[in-house]
């Protein structure tokens, strides 16, 4: 085991913390119950085994040993009502965070947060690519040179908050957040016969500010504010060169996400007409813009997109209790996303057949929703709830488009539920819902003509040898959905609580010729909590779900279909308790198993259609802890984690980029962790 | 290094703000406050730690807005002074928790009396309120550590009802919720919002953009389903990489006409099934700002 020790900064910090804040002698019971608790713990641990999958988000670096500091200094001056909370977690590791929270309750508050999130790809990549991390890449065949790399991204976020309560029920709030994201991400370029691995350089900053003023009265509440956000990418485009000529060379440079920004003004509020009737609303107007200059050397009508999307939101609800046993809720929503980006012809297509005309394609969306729910109290605390919901979406599209389009879809949902709210021994709910979606006629792909056809400026003529205009996109398609749900909470004994949740839904799509035909989802779960004794508790749970979707398409002169399914079983069992007055112990075992199937069949034609192999994922995690309290203030804690991960995912097995790059995943991994902490707490 | 000088700065600020908690040796029994009539019985020997409310913002008496015991639990005269001839002391006028006989609407109204503004504006009629979820099903008042307010513990509270999501977060591609880096409340406003599915922002896409702003555009070439990220992605967890609901080409073939190569039959070694399948070429799938089309770049290949 190669354990490279990290510098002992956490220990230095721990000492500084203890020196900065007065240590407290052992405290009485009342003080412990009524005074906020502060703590600091110094931690050390060792990771072993294969941690590629276990360490995706855990901040495990190349070093197997880790030291980190957790602390929370939680002080309250009861005389003035002033809080001072300083906390830190995982300090010394790559996923650290800390927070400063100062508040004079009822008056003002200031917060400061730092948060670091790291994501390490579980894939190891053997590649000759040069310049990884930069915006200038050079594709070098692995036969010439190769290295093993692992993609990762790191986010560092700083947030500030200021609150001030003004007089007369007014308060003001300002929130500001800036986040840097750096790293690399799996990227590529390719055309038939030539596929090159690339690493997208990620070096960007997002900034968000939200400033609002609120009025909170007994009857009327209002919040008016301004929200702005901006994305800045240090790299506008990626240049890619290669040492061996390939057909993919034409894809250079490559566009990267452009800078963009958005501003929104909003007003939200509520009014209590009576104790039984309340209305709420929100109106908002946003403008999003993107006008990053295109990369150099282009000859186009414009130097930038001049992108602009204006969004208007109108939202209102009414809740009322016209009778003592009857509650009615209504909701109206109107959202208009108006893409006002200027349309320009950026290139002139060559050839007669095309699904494009060189124009950019702004996309606007208008979304309308109306909902009515009613709830009636029945005897013995039962409640009958019913509702109707209507959704309408209008979308525009260019007259020339590659995917089938319809201008409007509408969906009507009706639901009924019988519920018994939380009660001493038995509560639950059973529900049914039905949704029906349809829409306007599909707009043909105007210029989509195959080679055997001739094209006018607006239509195709001649025979068709390859089908088109045949698919209902899944989110446009006519669909009937039936859904049932059941939830039961039962406490047959004081010490035993059981919970059962089940749901089932079936989707039937209005198939044009191809596309999705039908789908289904089944889910069941059982939870058990048992108080073994005053000091011991056991829990267990089981989740099982089955999801299926069937779809059909045309390829290789044949109609073929795919029945896709996912079967998932997840479970957990845990126990925790006390051994004597000083020792707490606990253990938890969780298991997750997923199996994906890709059953494929030929419906007509002569093509060879073979089902793809199924894929399973299995993860078993055993964790245990024990704490020993030397006294009320100090103690130690031991943690142990053992995780097994296994899969037969073939995705990368047979895939080699034409430059020789290979992506590899360790399909069976066992990771373990042992850690020890020393803590001190005070009040 | 940035994180360490920031921590040092915060420690310096914290050390110099001049707030040092005074030792509070007074017991609740002798404290001259309106709660004394309650804490004479519900004292430090109570198995349920009622006194721990003093660790919370609800227990800060210096703030005139904070409640007394009776503000939440009602005047409860018969509970304080058991009437003559009554064998079993009646409970408080308003009780909370699973065993409470108080209707959920009454329990919640107690909280709403104070918590009605800002993010509570849309509570009435919101999905949780409409399903008679009591505030105390998620929140615990009498503790210095309300689980739902801590992002590491919050998922456990949400998973007590949302079982499907509990299973989804075990899948190989998932947001770092179980790792404690984000919480359910980073995307959802459980008290009611103007967004669909309790999204914090006004739409699913706007909520996703708060962390994934590089996908916002607009772009020269926009991928139409990007109007709603949940058309292709399941943010809670998937078996396919990048939170995709299913792998390419199947996902893509749910929308695309079977022309050219789009209806191709995938195999484990072909460009349509192996590696990133369609995304081996169409890598800028959310949209591209490249206006060229020398070799079909408009199709998100560049």
PDB file of N, CA and C in Angstrom, chain A residues 32 75 84 89 97 103 105 115-116 123 171 212 229 253 260 264 268 278 282 290 295 298 333 356 359 385 395 402 404 417 448 469-470 475 494 499 527 543 551 560 566 590 594 596 598 651, chain B residues 10 14 19 52 55 57 63 99 118 121-122 130-131 150-152 160 163 166 171 178 181 194 202 210-211 216 218 221 224 227 239 241 247 250 254 257 259 262-263 271 275 289 292 295 298 302:
ATOM      1  N   UNK A  32     -26.751  21.146  28.659  1.00  0.00           N
ATOM      2  CA  UNK A  32     -26.572  20.357  27.441  1.00  0.00           C
ATOM      3  C   UNK A  32     -27.857  20.320  26.620  1.00  0.00           C
ATOM      4  N   UNK A  75     -22.505  28.958  18.424  1.00  0.00           N
ATOM      5  CA  UNK A  75     -22.634  29.785  19.615  1.00  0.00           C
ATOM      6  C   UNK A  75     -23.841  30.703  19.516  1.00  0.00           C
ATOM      7  N   UNK A  84     -23.520  32.711  16.103  1.00  0.00           N
ATOM      8  CA  UNK A  84     -22.286  32.616  15.342  1.00  0.00           C
ATOM      9  C   UNK A  84     -22.042  31.134  15.093  1.00  0.00           C
ATOM     10  N   UNK A  89     -16.540  20.804   6.844  1.00  0.00           N
ATOM     11  CA  UNK A  89     -16.604  19.352   6.645  1.00  0.00           C
ATOM     12  C   UNK A  89     -15.545  18.955   5.647  1.00  0.00           C
ATOM     13  N   UNK A  97     -15.890  21.616   2.516  1.00  0.00           N
ATOM     14  CA  UNK A  97     -16.836  22.727   2.529  1.00  0.00           C
ATOM     15  C   UNK A  97     -16.783  23.391   3.880  1.00  0.00           C
ATOM     16  N   UNK A 103     -25.768  35.765  12.656  1.00  0.00           N
ATOM     17  CA  UNK A 103     -27.157  36.221  12.603  1.00  0.00           C
ATOM     18  C   UNK A 103     -27.557  36.851  13.912  1.00  0.00           C
ATOM     19  N   UNK A 105     -30.845  37.352  15.367  1.00  0.00           N
ATOM     20  CA  UNK A 105     -32.168  36.871  15.015  1.00  0.00           C
ATOM     21  C   UNK A 105     -33.196  37.987  15.132  1.00  0.00           C
ATOM     22  N   UNK A 115     -17.809  25.623  -1.064  1.00  0.00           N
ATOM     23  CA  UNK A 115     -18.167  24.234  -1.316  1.00  0.00           C
ATOM     24  C   UNK A 115     -17.363  23.706  -2.487  1.00  0.00           C
ATOM     25  N   UNK A 116     -16.758  22.592  -2.287  1.00  0.00           N
ATOM     26  CA  UNK A 116     -15.943  21.975  -3.333  1.00  0.00           C
ATOM     27  C   UNK A 116     -16.534  20.624  -3.683  1.00  0.00           C
ATOM     28  N   UNK A 123     -13.771   5.790 -15.472  1.00  0.00           N
ATOM     29  CA  UNK A 123     -13.100   5.184 -16.609  1.00  0.00           C
ATOM     30  C   UNK A 123     -11.637   5.597 -16.671  1.00  0.00           C
ATOM     31  N   UNK A 171     -38.491  42.984   4.646  1.00  0.00           N
ATOM     32  CA  UNK A 171     -37.132  42.474   4.787  1.00  0.00           C
ATOM     33  C   UNK A 171     -36.493  42.433   3.406  1.00  0.00           C
ATOM     34  N   UNK A 212     -33.886  40.502  -3.378  1.00  0.00           N
ATOM     35  CA  UNK A 212     -35.336  40.605  -3.266  1.00  0.00           C
ATOM     36  C   UNK A 212     -35.727  41.383  -2.025  1.00  0.00           C
ATOM     37  N   UNK A 229     -28.016  35.760 -13.874  1.00  0.00           N
ATOM     38  CA  UNK A 229     -27.014  34.708 -13.913  1.00  0.00           C
ATOM     39  C   UNK A 229     -26.196  34.850 -15.180  1.00  0.00           C
ATOM     40  N   UNK A 253     -12.068  24.213 -36.196  1.00  0.00           N
ATOM     41  CA  UNK A 253     -12.190  24.017 -34.746  1.00  0.00           C
ATOM     42  C   UNK A 253     -13.585  23.529 -34.351  1.00  0.00           C
ATOM     43  N   UNK A 260     -23.154  32.947 -21.878  1.00  0.00           N
ATOM     44  CA  UNK A 260     -24.560  33.355 -21.972  1.00  0.00           C
ATOM     45  C   UNK A 260     -24.950  34.024 -20.663  1.00  0.00           C
ATOM     46  N   UNK A 264     -33.810  38.230 -14.716  1.00  0.00           N
ATOM     47  CA  UNK A 264     -35.226  38.040 -14.458  1.00  0.00           C
ATOM     48  C   UNK A 264     -35.694  39.010 -13.377  1.00  0.00           C
ATOM     49  N   UNK A 268     -43.880  37.818  -6.559  1.00  0.00           N
ATOM     50  CA  UNK A 268     -44.629  36.660  -6.081  1.00  0.00           C
ATOM     51  C   UNK A 268     -45.398  37.082  -4.844  1.00  0.00           C
ATOM     52  N   UNK A 278     -57.380  31.471   0.224  1.00  0.00           N
ATOM     53  CA  UNK A 278     -56.081  32.111  -0.050  1.00  0.00           C
ATOM     54  C   UNK A 278     -55.772  32.017  -1.528  1.00  0.00           C
ATOM     55  N   UNK A 282     -47.525  34.409  -9.117  1.00  0.00           N
ATOM     56  CA  UNK A 282     -46.165  34.824  -9.458  1.00  0.00           C
ATOM     57  C   UNK A 282     -46.166  35.339 -10.887  1.00  0.00           C
ATOM     58  N   UNK A 290     -27.338  35.440 -25.721  1.00  0.00           N
ATOM     59  CA  UNK A 290     -26.063  34.797 -26.066  1.00  0.00           C
ATOM     60  C   UNK A 290     -25.558  35.455 -27.335  1.00  0.00           C
ATOM     61  N   UNK A 295     -16.040  31.726 -33.830  1.00  0.00           N
ATOM     62  CA  UNK A 295     -14.582  31.584 -33.862  1.00  0.00           C
ATOM     63  C   UNK A 295     -14.019  32.215 -35.139  1.00  0.00           C
ATOM     64  N   UNK A 298     -14.403  32.528 -39.934  1.00  0.00           N
ATOM     65  CA  UNK A 298     -15.658  32.135 -40.556  1.00  0.00           C
ATOM     66  C   UNK A 298     -16.162  33.229 -41.474  1.00  0.00           C
ATOM     67  N   UNK A 333     -51.450  28.365 -14.982  1.00  0.00           N
ATOM     68  CA  UNK A 333     -50.053  28.673 -15.279  1.00  0.00           C
ATOM     69  C   UNK A 333     -49.925  28.978 -16.752  1.00  0.00           C
ATOM     70  N   UNK A 356     -32.510  20.745 -44.150  1.00  0.00           N
ATOM     71  CA  UNK A 356     -32.028  21.990 -43.584  1.00  0.00           C
ATOM     72  C   UNK A 356     -31.910  22.991 -44.733  1.00  0.00           C
ATOM     73  N   UNK A 359     -30.578  28.002 -42.303  1.00  0.00           N
ATOM     74  CA  UNK A 359     -30.993  28.955 -41.280  1.00  0.00           C
ATOM     75  C   UNK A 359     -30.799  28.360 -39.894  1.00  0.00           C
ATOM     76  N   UNK A 385     -60.118  12.592  -2.548  1.00  0.00           N
ATOM     77  CA  UNK A 385     -59.566  13.682  -3.354  1.00  0.00           C
ATOM     78  C   UNK A 385     -59.712  13.357  -4.821  1.00  0.00           C
ATOM     79  N   UNK A 395     -45.506  24.738 -29.730  1.00  0.00           N
ATOM     80  CA  UNK A 395     -44.104  24.896 -30.090  1.00  0.00           C
ATOM     81  C   UNK A 395     -44.031  25.360 -31.541  1.00  0.00           C
ATOM     82  N   UNK A 402     -35.721  18.176 -39.324  1.00  0.00           N
ATOM     83  CA  UNK A 402     -35.285  16.793 -39.531  1.00  0.00           C
ATOM     84  C   UNK A 402     -36.125  15.806 -38.741  1.00  0.00           C
ATOM     85  N   UNK A 404     -39.965  14.891 -37.000  1.00  0.00           N
ATOM     86  CA  UNK A 404     -41.389  15.229 -37.137  1.00  0.00           C
ATOM     87  C   UNK A 404     -41.798  16.248 -36.079  1.00  0.00           C
ATOM     88  N   UNK A 417     -58.290   9.867  -5.428  1.00  0.00           N
ATOM     89  CA  UNK A 417     -57.494   9.290  -4.352  1.00  0.00           C
ATOM     90  C   UNK A 417     -58.322   9.199  -3.083  1.00  0.00           C
ATOM     91  N   UNK A 448     -37.845  17.314 -46.952  1.00  0.00           N
ATOM     92  CA  UNK A 448     -37.166  16.031 -46.769  1.00  0.00           C
ATOM     93  C   UNK A 448     -37.484  15.116 -47.939  1.00  0.00           C
ATOM     94  N   UNK A 469     -41.203  11.056 -42.046  1.00  0.00           N
ATOM     95  CA  UNK A 469     -42.434  11.541 -41.423  1.00  0.00           C
ATOM     96  C   UNK A 469     -43.213  10.396 -40.788  1.00  0.00           C
ATOM     97  N   UNK A 470     -42.490   9.469 -40.210  1.00  0.00           N
ATOM     98  CA  UNK A 470     -43.138   8.251 -39.711  1.00  0.00           C
ATOM     99  C   UNK A 470     -43.125   8.117 -38.199  1.00  0.00           C
ATOM    100  N   UNK A 475     -42.055  12.811 -26.765  1.00  0.00           N
ATOM    101  CA  UNK A 475     -42.681  13.841 -25.951  1.00  0.00           C
ATOM    102  C   UNK A 475     -43.779  14.594 -26.707  1.00  0.00           C
ATOM    103  N   UNK A 494     -46.256  -0.911  19.376  1.00  0.00           N
ATOM    104  CA  UNK A 494     -45.580   0.331  19.732  1.00  0.00           C
ATOM    105  C   UNK A 494     -44.170   0.357  19.126  1.00  0.00           C
ATOM    106  N   UNK A 499     -44.215  -0.056   6.454  1.00  0.00           N
ATOM    107  CA  UNK A 499     -44.658   0.836   5.392  1.00  0.00           C
ATOM    108  C   UNK A 499     -44.604   0.081   4.073  1.00  0.00           C
ATOM    109  N   UNK A 527     -40.852  -1.143   4.005  1.00  0.00           N
ATOM    110  CA  UNK A 527     -39.945  -0.629   5.041  1.00  0.00           C
ATOM    111  C   UNK A 527     -40.376  -1.147   6.398  1.00  0.00           C
ATOM    112  N   UNK A 543     -36.816  -2.379  -2.117  1.00  0.00           N
ATOM    113  CA  UNK A 543     -37.398  -1.691  -3.265  1.00  0.00           C
ATOM    114  C   UNK A 543     -37.298  -2.592  -4.477  1.00  0.00           C
ATOM    115  N   UNK A 551     -40.362  -0.091 -28.657  1.00  0.00           N
ATOM    116  CA  UNK A 551     -40.288   0.883 -29.734  1.00  0.00           C
ATOM    117  C   UNK A 551     -39.910   0.197 -31.032  1.00  0.00           C
ATOM    118  N   UNK A 560     -37.546  -3.129 -37.530  1.00  0.00           N
ATOM    119  CA  UNK A 560     -37.118  -3.889 -36.357  1.00  0.00           C
ATOM    120  C   UNK A 560     -37.611  -3.193 -35.100  1.00  0.00           C
ATOM    121  N   UNK A 566     -35.771  -2.521 -17.560  1.00  0.00           N
ATOM    122  CA  UNK A 566     -34.876  -2.421 -16.416  1.00  0.00           C
ATOM    123  C   UNK A 566     -35.560  -3.052 -15.215  1.00  0.00           C
ATOM    124  N   UNK A 590     -26.379  -2.396   2.519  1.00  0.00           N
ATOM    125  CA  UNK A 590     -27.265  -2.024   1.410  1.00  0.00           C
ATOM    126  C   UNK A 590     -26.845  -2.769   0.157  1.00  0.00           C
ATOM    127  N   UNK A 594     -29.312  -3.897 -10.597  1.00  0.00           N
ATOM    128  CA  UNK A 594     -30.074  -3.442 -11.758  1.00  0.00           C
ATOM    129  C   UNK A 594     -29.735  -4.329 -12.934  1.00  0.00           C
ATOM    130  N   UNK A 596     -30.504  -4.417 -17.072  1.00  0.00           N
ATOM    131  CA  UNK A 596     -31.076  -3.854 -18.298  1.00  0.00           C
ATOM    132  C   UNK A 596     -31.110  -4.931 -19.377  1.00  0.00           C
ATOM    133  N   UNK A 598     -32.071  -5.601 -23.596  1.00  0.00           N
ATOM    134  CA  UNK A 598     -32.286  -4.961 -24.904  1.00  0.00           C
ATOM    135  C   UNK A 598     -32.696  -6.055 -25.882  1.00  0.00           C
ATOM    136  N   UNK A 651     -20.236  -1.768 -22.919  1.00  0.00           N
ATOM    137  CA  UNK A 651     -20.232  -0.552 -23.737  1.00  0.00           C
ATOM    138  C   UNK A 651     -18.875  -0.248 -24.365  1.00  0.00           C
TER     139      UNK A 651
ATOM    140  N   UNK B  10     -12.370  33.258   7.568  1.00  0.00           N
ATOM    141  CA  UNK B  10     -13.624  33.041   8.286  1.00  0.00           C
ATOM    142  C   UNK B  10     -13.373  32.867   9.766  1.00  0.00           C
ATOM    143  N   UNK B  14     -14.868  35.127  12.593  1.00  0.00           N
ATOM    144  CA  UNK B  14     -15.621  34.507  13.678  1.00  0.00           C
ATOM    145  C   UNK B  14     -15.048  34.819  15.033  1.00  0.00           C
ATOM    146  N   UNK B  19     -18.841  37.552  19.829  1.00  0.00           N
ATOM    147  CA  UNK B  19     -19.980  36.831  20.382  1.00  0.00           C
ATOM    148  C   UNK B  19     -19.463  35.597  21.067  1.00  0.00           C
ATOM    149  N   UNK B  52     -34.790  21.009  24.366  1.00  0.00           N
ATOM    150  CA  UNK B  52     -33.823  21.234  23.283  1.00  0.00           C
ATOM    151  C   UNK B  52     -34.287  22.267  22.282  1.00  0.00           C
ATOM    152  N   UNK B  55     -32.094  25.169  21.812  1.00  0.00           N
ATOM    153  CA  UNK B  55     -30.920  25.134  20.938  1.00  0.00           C
ATOM    154  C   UNK B  55     -31.238  25.716  19.558  1.00  0.00           C
ATOM    155  N   UNK B  57     -33.616  28.258  16.720  1.00  0.00           N
ATOM    156  CA  UNK B  57     -34.099  29.620  16.537  1.00  0.00           C
ATOM    157  C   UNK B  57     -35.478  29.825  17.148  1.00  0.00           C
ATOM    158  N   UNK B  63     -35.557  37.252  20.461  1.00  0.00           N
ATOM    159  CA  UNK B  63     -36.279  37.584  19.230  1.00  0.00           C
ATOM    160  C   UNK B  63     -37.771  37.575  19.566  1.00  0.00           C
ATOM    161  N   UNK B  99     -48.950  10.335  16.615  1.00  0.00           N
ATOM    162  CA  UNK B  99     -50.008   9.925  17.541  1.00  0.00           C
ATOM    163  C   UNK B  99     -50.976  11.055  17.852  1.00  0.00           C
ATOM    164  N   UNK B 118     -42.213  34.598   1.815  1.00  0.00           N
ATOM    165  CA  UNK B 118     -41.077  34.107   1.019  1.00  0.00           C
ATOM    166  C   UNK B 118     -41.318  32.694   0.530  1.00  0.00           C
ATOM    167  N   UNK B 121     -44.856  31.124   0.608  1.00  0.00           N
ATOM    168  CA  UNK B 121     -45.996  31.798  -0.010  1.00  0.00           C
ATOM    169  C   UNK B 121     -46.910  30.808  -0.723  1.00  0.00           C
ATOM    170  N   UNK B 122     -46.304  29.820  -1.427  1.00  0.00           N
ATOM    171  CA  UNK B 122     -47.106  28.901  -2.240  1.00  0.00           C
ATOM    172  C   UNK B 122     -47.429  27.598  -1.522  1.00  0.00           C
ATOM    173  N   UNK B 130     -51.531  19.526  -0.052  1.00  0.00           N
ATOM    174  CA  UNK B 130     -52.748  18.900  -0.550  1.00  0.00           C
ATOM    175  C   UNK B 130     -52.837  17.435  -0.123  1.00  0.00           C
ATOM    176  N   UNK B 131     -51.697  16.812   0.097  1.00  0.00           N
ATOM    177  CA  UNK B 131     -51.696  15.420   0.554  1.00  0.00           C
ATOM    178  C   UNK B 131     -51.603  15.326   2.073  1.00  0.00           C
ATOM    179  N   UNK B 150     -30.201  19.486   7.192  1.00  0.00           N
ATOM    180  CA  UNK B 150     -28.804  19.105   6.964  1.00  0.00           C
ATOM    181  C   UNK B 150     -28.752  18.280   5.683  1.00  0.00           C
ATOM    182  N   UNK B 151     -28.008  18.717   4.684  1.00  0.00           N
ATOM    183  CA  UNK B 151     -28.079  18.043   3.398  1.00  0.00           C
ATOM    184  C   UNK B 151     -27.600  16.599   3.440  1.00  0.00           C
ATOM    185  N   UNK B 152     -26.827  16.242   4.447  1.00  0.00           N
ATOM    186  CA  UNK B 152     -26.406  14.852   4.524  1.00  0.00           C
ATOM    187  C   UNK B 152     -27.543  13.962   5.015  1.00  0.00           C
ATOM    188  N   UNK B 160     -38.518   8.746   3.144  1.00  0.00           N
ATOM    189  CA  UNK B 160     -39.534   8.066   3.949  1.00  0.00           C
ATOM    190  C   UNK B 160     -40.843   7.953   3.172  1.00  0.00           C
ATOM    191  N   UNK B 163     -39.987   6.573  -2.202  1.00  0.00           N
ATOM    192  CA  UNK B 163     -39.221   5.326  -2.267  1.00  0.00           C
ATOM    193  C   UNK B 163     -38.554   5.134  -3.612  1.00  0.00           C
ATOM    194  N   UNK B 166     -35.328   6.834  -3.756  1.00  0.00           N
ATOM    195  CA  UNK B 166     -34.323   6.170  -2.922  1.00  0.00           C
ATOM    196  C   UNK B 166     -33.597   5.084  -3.713  1.00  0.00           C
ATOM    197  N   UNK B 171     -28.319   3.912  -8.431  1.00  0.00           N
ATOM    198  CA  UNK B 171     -27.881   3.524  -9.769  1.00  0.00           C
ATOM    199  C   UNK B 171     -26.524   4.144 -10.084  1.00  0.00           C
ATOM    200  N   UNK B 178     -26.231  10.985  -2.196  1.00  0.00           N
ATOM    201  CA  UNK B 178     -25.859  10.077  -1.113  1.00  0.00           C
ATOM    202  C   UNK B 178     -24.449  10.389  -0.613  1.00  0.00           C
ATOM    203  N   UNK B 181     -23.152  15.847  -1.185  1.00  0.00           N
ATOM    204  CA  UNK B 181     -22.735  17.103  -1.804  1.00  0.00           C
ATOM    205  C   UNK B 181     -23.920  17.952  -2.265  1.00  0.00           C
ATOM    206  N   UNK B 194     -43.632  28.012  -7.803  1.00  0.00           N
ATOM    207  CA  UNK B 194     -44.363  28.271  -9.042  1.00  0.00           C
ATOM    208  C   UNK B 194     -43.889  27.377 -10.173  1.00  0.00           C
ATOM    209  N   UNK B 202     -38.569  28.378 -12.311  1.00  0.00           N
ATOM    210  CA  UNK B 202     -39.891  28.353 -12.928  1.00  0.00           C
ATOM    211  C   UNK B 202     -40.106  27.220 -13.911  1.00  0.00           C
ATOM    212  N   UNK B 210     -29.070  26.213 -13.210  1.00  0.00           N
ATOM    213  CA  UNK B 210     -28.375  26.866 -12.107  1.00  0.00           C
ATOM    214  C   UNK B 210     -27.024  26.207 -11.834  1.00  0.00           C
ATOM    215  N   UNK B 211     -26.901  24.927 -12.168  1.00  0.00           N
ATOM    216  CA  UNK B 211     -25.606  24.246 -12.051  1.00  0.00           C
ATOM    217  C   UNK B 211     -25.013  23.891 -13.402  1.00  0.00           C
ATOM    218  N   UNK B 216     -27.447  26.180 -21.463  1.00  0.00           N
ATOM    219  CA  UNK B 216     -28.576  27.106 -21.613  1.00  0.00           C
ATOM    220  C   UNK B 216     -28.706  27.676 -23.014  1.00  0.00           C
ATOM    221  N   UNK B 218     -29.062  30.467 -25.837  1.00  0.00           N
ATOM    222  CA  UNK B 218     -29.440  29.663 -27.010  1.00  0.00           C
ATOM    223  C   UNK B 218     -28.270  29.440 -27.960  1.00  0.00           C
ATOM    224  N   UNK B 221     -27.568  25.979 -33.359  1.00  0.00           N
ATOM    225  CA  UNK B 221     -28.319  24.725 -33.557  1.00  0.00           C
ATOM    226  C   UNK B 221     -28.787  24.253 -32.194  1.00  0.00           C
ATOM    227  N   UNK B 224     -34.043  20.196 -29.958  1.00  0.00           N
ATOM    228  CA  UNK B 224     -35.393  20.544 -29.523  1.00  0.00           C
ATOM    229  C   UNK B 224     -35.769  19.988 -28.149  1.00  0.00           C
ATOM    230  N   UNK B 227     -35.788  21.572 -24.399  1.00  0.00           N
ATOM    231  CA  UNK B 227     -36.773  22.453 -23.754  1.00  0.00           C
ATOM    232  C   UNK B 227     -37.057  21.969 -22.338  1.00  0.00           C
ATOM    233  N   UNK B 239     -29.060   3.816 -15.162  1.00  0.00           N
ATOM    234  CA  UNK B 239     -27.993   2.866 -15.440  1.00  0.00           C
ATOM    235  C   UNK B 239     -27.147   3.328 -16.621  1.00  0.00           C
ATOM    236  N   UNK B 241     -24.987   6.047 -18.778  1.00  0.00           N
ATOM    237  CA  UNK B 241     -24.132   7.171 -18.371  1.00  0.00           C
ATOM    238  C   UNK B 241     -24.832   8.504 -18.566  1.00  0.00           C
ATOM    239  N   UNK B 247     -29.858   4.047 -23.162  1.00  0.00           N
ATOM    240  CA  UNK B 247     -28.668   4.321 -23.953  1.00  0.00           C
ATOM    241  C   UNK B 247     -29.022   4.659 -25.400  1.00  0.00           C
ATOM    242  N   UNK B 250     -31.164   3.814 -28.808  1.00  0.00           N
ATOM    243  CA  UNK B 250     -32.592   3.650 -28.534  1.00  0.00           C
ATOM    244  C   UNK B 250     -33.245   4.983 -28.142  1.00  0.00           C
ATOM    245  N   UNK B 254     -36.267   7.213 -30.399  1.00  0.00           N
ATOM    246  CA  UNK B 254     -37.620   7.498 -29.913  1.00  0.00           C
ATOM    247  C   UNK B 254     -38.179   8.786 -30.519  1.00  0.00           C
ATOM    248  N   UNK B 257     -36.526  10.300 -37.201  1.00  0.00           N
ATOM    249  CA  UNK B 257     -36.981   9.551 -38.359  1.00  0.00           C
ATOM    250  C   UNK B 257     -35.916   8.530 -38.741  1.00  0.00           C
ATOM    251  N   UNK B 259     -34.312   7.680 -41.218  1.00  0.00           N
ATOM    252  CA  UNK B 259     -33.707   7.956 -42.512  1.00  0.00           C
ATOM    253  C   UNK B 259     -32.196   8.024 -42.364  1.00  0.00           C
ATOM    254  N   UNK B 262     -30.156   6.770 -39.194  1.00  0.00           N
ATOM    255  CA  UNK B 262     -30.766   6.957 -37.858  1.00  0.00           C
ATOM    256  C   UNK B 262     -31.494   5.731 -37.350  1.00  0.00           C
ATOM    257  N   UNK B 263     -31.936   4.884 -38.247  1.00  0.00           N
ATOM    258  CA  UNK B 263     -32.618   3.678 -37.800  1.00  0.00           C
ATOM    259  C   UNK B 263     -31.689   2.483 -37.691  1.00  0.00           C
ATOM    260  N   UNK B 271     -20.482   1.467 -34.497  1.00  0.00           N
ATOM    261  CA  UNK B 271     -20.515   2.839 -34.020  1.00  0.00           C
ATOM    262  C   UNK B 271     -21.904   3.219 -33.517  1.00  0.00           C
ATOM    263  N   UNK B 275     -19.286   2.222 -27.376  1.00  0.00           N
ATOM    264  CA  UNK B 275     -18.798   3.536 -26.972  1.00  0.00           C
ATOM    265  C   UNK B 275     -19.965   4.426 -26.601  1.00  0.00           C
ATOM    266  N   UNK B 289     -22.886  26.106 -31.131  1.00  0.00           N
ATOM    267  CA  UNK B 289     -22.858  27.487 -31.592  1.00  0.00           C
ATOM    268  C   UNK B 289     -22.015  27.626 -32.852  1.00  0.00           C
ATOM    269  N   UNK B 292     -21.218  26.757 -39.099  1.00  0.00           N
ATOM    270  CA  UNK B 292     -20.774  26.107 -40.328  1.00  0.00           C
ATOM    271  C   UNK B 292     -21.505  24.805 -40.577  1.00  0.00           C
ATOM    272  N   UNK B 295     -19.210  19.769 -43.319  1.00  0.00           N
ATOM    273  CA  UNK B 295     -19.461  18.322 -43.382  1.00  0.00           C
ATOM    274  C   UNK B 295     -20.519  17.943 -42.364  1.00  0.00           C
ATOM    275  N   UNK B 298     -23.867  20.866 -38.590  1.00  0.00           N
ATOM    276  CA  UNK B 298     -25.109  21.357 -37.983  1.00  0.00           C
ATOM    277  C   UNK B 298     -25.755  20.284 -37.120  1.00  0.00           C
ATOM    278  N   UNK B 302     -20.076  19.309 -34.081  1.00  0.00           N
ATOM    279  CA  UNK B 302     -18.931  20.186 -33.929  1.00  0.00           C
ATOM    280  C   UNK B 302     -19.339  21.491 -33.278  1.00  0.00           C
TER     281      UNK B 302
END
